[in-house]
Amino acid sequence: MSLTNKDLNNIKDLIKVTISEDETLVRKDDLKYLPTKDDFYEQTVKILKKLDNLEGSMDIVSERQSKHSDQIEALEKIHPNGMHSLS
């Protein structure tokens, strides 16, 4: 039993598919530049701590800004147009 042209073409197509699938596989060498899982989580924790510190700072600044706004409003009531009344 010999192979026909159709059989050879089918084998050729199968080899092409196998080679193209192999080219898309990820290998260890492809991943060696990426951080390890532990390194990734360590960096993530650092970033989250910085974010938490920033949020705390924003709360403090927001509270101060609110207090200053209240003080400015009170002063504007006492001194309309930003001047002492000299009557």
XYZ file of N, CA and C in Angstrom:
261
model
N 0.845 -1.165 0.000
C 0.000 0.000 0.000
C 0.898 1.237 0.000
N 0.767 2.036 -0.993
C 1.596 3.235 -1.114
C 0.762 4.471 -0.788
N 1.474 5.533 -0.467
C 0.799 6.790 -0.125
C 0.436 7.548 -1.398
N -0.737 8.124 -1.363
C -1.183 8.920 -2.507
C -0.777 10.379 -2.284
N -0.961 11.179 -3.293
C -0.683 12.618 -3.163
C -1.567 13.255 -2.096
N -2.788 12.790 -2.012
C -3.710 13.307 -0.997
C -3.185 12.974 0.389
N -2.690 11.759 0.578
C -2.125 11.356 1.866
C -0.913 12.223 2.212
N -0.056 12.447 1.252
C 1.135 13.267 1.479
C 0.769 14.713 1.818
N -0.231 15.240 1.148
C -0.691 16.602 1.450
C -1.290 16.685 2.848
N -2.028 15.656 3.238
C -2.593 15.620 4.591
C -1.485 15.577 5.640
N -0.456 14.779 5.388
C 0.678 14.704 6.314
C 1.388 16.055 6.375
N 1.572 16.668 5.234
C 2.219 17.977 5.157
C 1.430 19.022 5.954
N 0.109 19.023 5.794
C -0.742 19.961 6.537
C -0.675 19.701 8.033
N -0.651 18.449 8.414
C -0.567 18.084 9.825
C 0.756 18.555 10.428
N 1.825 18.412 9.691
C 3.135 18.873 10.162
C 3.140 20.393 10.306
N 2.535 21.106 9.368
C 2.459 22.569 9.450
C 1.714 23.005 10.709
N 0.595 22.344 10.992
C -0.194 22.678 12.178
C 0.613 22.401 13.435
N 1.291 21.268 13.467
C 2.090 20.902 14.635
C 3.214 21.905 14.861
N 3.880 22.311 13.812
C 4.973 23.281 13.928
C 4.436 24.641 14.370
N 3.329 25.083 13.824
C 2.780 26.387 14.214
C 2.312 26.372 15.665
N 1.771 25.253 16.132
C 1.375 25.146 17.535
C 2.602 25.179 18.430
N 3.668 24.530 18.011
C 4.896 24.504 18.795
C 5.498 25.906 18.916
N 5.376 26.712 17.894
C 5.919 28.069 17.923
C 5.178 28.960 18.909
N 3.926 28.651 19.188
C 3.144 29.487 20.097
C 3.261 29.046 21.550
N 3.903 27.917 21.805
C 4.062 27.452 23.178
C 5.017 28.364 23.937
N 4.725 28.589 25.208
C 5.592 29.397 26.061
C 6.577 28.463 26.749
N 7.832 28.832 26.684
C 8.880 28.013 27.291
C 9.505 28.759 28.465
N 10.246 28.031 29.303
C 10.891 28.658 30.455
C 11.813 29.797 30.031
N 12.498 29.627 28.921
C 13.386 30.686 28.439
C 12.612 31.961 28.107
N 11.371 31.814 27.701
C 10.546 32.979 27.379
C 10.150 33.746 28.641
N 10.163 33.068 29.778
C 9.689 33.673 31.023
C 10.806 34.073 31.969
N 12.046 33.804 31.617
C 13.136 34.005 32.568
C 13.338 35.469 32.956
N 12.900 36.409 32.143
C 13.060 37.824 32.482
C 11.963 38.319 33.430
N 10.905 37.537 33.614
C 9.816 37.931 34.502
C 10.197 37.666 35.954
N 9.660 38.452 36.893
C 9.977 38.207 38.303
C 9.319 36.918 38.792
N 9.879 36.387 39.862
C 9.264 35.206 40.466
C 7.975 35.637 41.147
N 7.197 34.670 41.545
C 5.930 34.973 42.212
C 6.194 35.742 43.511
N 7.208 35.314 44.267
C 7.532 35.995 45.523
C 7.976 37.438 45.276
N 8.813 37.642 44.258
C 9.245 39.003 43.925
C 8.059 39.870 43.518
N 7.167 39.294 42.751
C 5.981 40.029 42.304
C 5.134 40.468 43.495
N 4.878 39.535 44.423
C 4.053 39.871 45.585
C 4.767 40.863 46.502
N 6.078 40.746 46.606
C 6.840 41.682 47.432
C 6.716 43.102 46.881
N 6.857 43.251 45.583
C 6.720 44.568 44.961
C 5.285 45.084 45.073
N 4.332 44.186 44.939
C 2.926 44.577 45.054
C 2.628 45.101 46.452
N 3.166 44.437 47.473
C 2.957 44.876 48.855
C 3.555 46.265 49.057
N 4.751 46.508 48.512
C 5.373 47.832 48.634
C 4.491 48.906 48.006
N 3.976 48.619 46.833
C 3.126 49.588 46.131
C 1.842 49.848 46.911
N 1.245 48.789 47.442
C 0.006 48.957 48.204
C 0.247 49.744 49.487
N 1.406 49.557 50.131
C 1.731 50.336 51.331
C 1.863 51.814 50.978
N 2.538 52.104 49.857
C 2.672 53.498 49.426
C 1.307 54.111 49.127
N 0.446 53.343 48.490
C -0.899 53.822 48.188
C -1.666 54.115 49.469
N -1.533 53.235 50.457
C -2.209 53.430 51.736
C -1.690 54.696 52.420
N -0.366 54.915 52.375
C 0.208 56.126 52.956
C -0.306 57.375 52.248
N -0.411 57.317 50.927
C -0.929 58.460 50.171
C -2.381 58.757 50.533
N -3.169 57.706 50.688
C -4.572 57.914 51.054
C -4.670 58.555 52.431
N -3.812 58.126 53.366
C -3.794 58.735 54.694
C -3.403 60.197 54.623
N -2.409 60.503 53.804
C -1.977 61.895 53.635
C -3.085 62.740 53.024
N -3.797 62.176 52.070
C -4.898 62.906 51.437
C -5.992 63.225 52.452
N -6.255 62.299 53.365
C -7.260 62.555 54.399
C -6.839 63.735 55.269
N -5.559 63.769 55.648
C -5.052 64.855 56.488
C -5.145 66.184 55.744
N -4.702 66.206 54.497
C -4.729 67.436 53.701
C -6.168 67.900 53.490
N -7.054 66.973 53.235
C -8.457 67.324 53.022
C -9.057 67.937 54.282
N -8.719 67.373 55.425
C -9.236 67.903 56.696
C -8.701 69.314 56.934
N -7.406 69.528 56.676
C -6.819 70.864 56.844
C -7.461 71.864 55.886
N -7.670 71.451 54.651
C -8.265 72.342 53.656
C -9.666 72.740 54.088
N -10.416 71.799 54.608
C -11.770 72.093 55.068
C -11.739 73.088 56.228
N -10.801 72.872 57.153
C -10.674 73.779 58.300
C -10.291 75.177 57.824
N -9.352 75.257 56.896
C -8.934 76.565 56.386
C -10.068 77.261 55.637
N -10.846 76.506 54.896
C -11.990 77.099 54.191
C -12.982 77.692 55.179
N -13.227 76.971 56.262
C -14.142 77.479 57.294
C -13.589 78.764 57.916
N -12.270 78.787 58.176
C -11.659 79.980 58.763
C -11.742 81.164 57.801
N -11.518 80.925 56.534
C -11.590 82.001 55.537
C -13.007 82.544 55.444
N -14.003 81.667 55.451
C -15.397 82.119 55.401
C -15.728 82.981 56.612
N -15.241 82.569 57.787
C -15.502 83.352 58.999
C -14.841 84.727 58.901
N -13.621 84.777 58.391
C -12.930 86.060 58.242
C -13.609 86.945 57.205
N -14.128 86.354 56.141
C -14.818 87.142 55.118
C -16.106 87.745 55.661
N -16.746 87.070 56.603
C -17.950 87.636 57.223
C -17.583 88.840 58.083
N -16.449 88.732 58.771
C -16.014 89.829 59.642
C -15.486 90.996 58.806
N -14.743 90.687 57.757
C -14.101 91.704 56.920
C -14.598 91.568 55.485
N -15.757 92.144 55.169
C -16.242 92.048 53.795
C -15.281 92.758 52.833
N -15.182 92.270 51.638
C -14.292 92.801 50.597
C -12.820 92.730 50.998
N -12.506 91.916 51.983
C -11.114 91.725 52.383
C -10.502 92.918 53.091
N -11.336 93.803 53.662
C -10.818 95.002 54.324
C -11.506 95.175 55.666
N -10.782 95.879 56.552
C -11.410 96.237 57.820
C -12.430 97.346 57.555
N -13.515 97.290 58.286
C -14.469 98.393 58.142
C -14.032 99.509 59.092
N -13.819 100.697 58.549
C -13.299 101.823 59.329
C -14.386 102.847 59.634
N -15.511 102.413 60.042
C -16.572 103.372 60.287
C -16.539 103.942 61.656
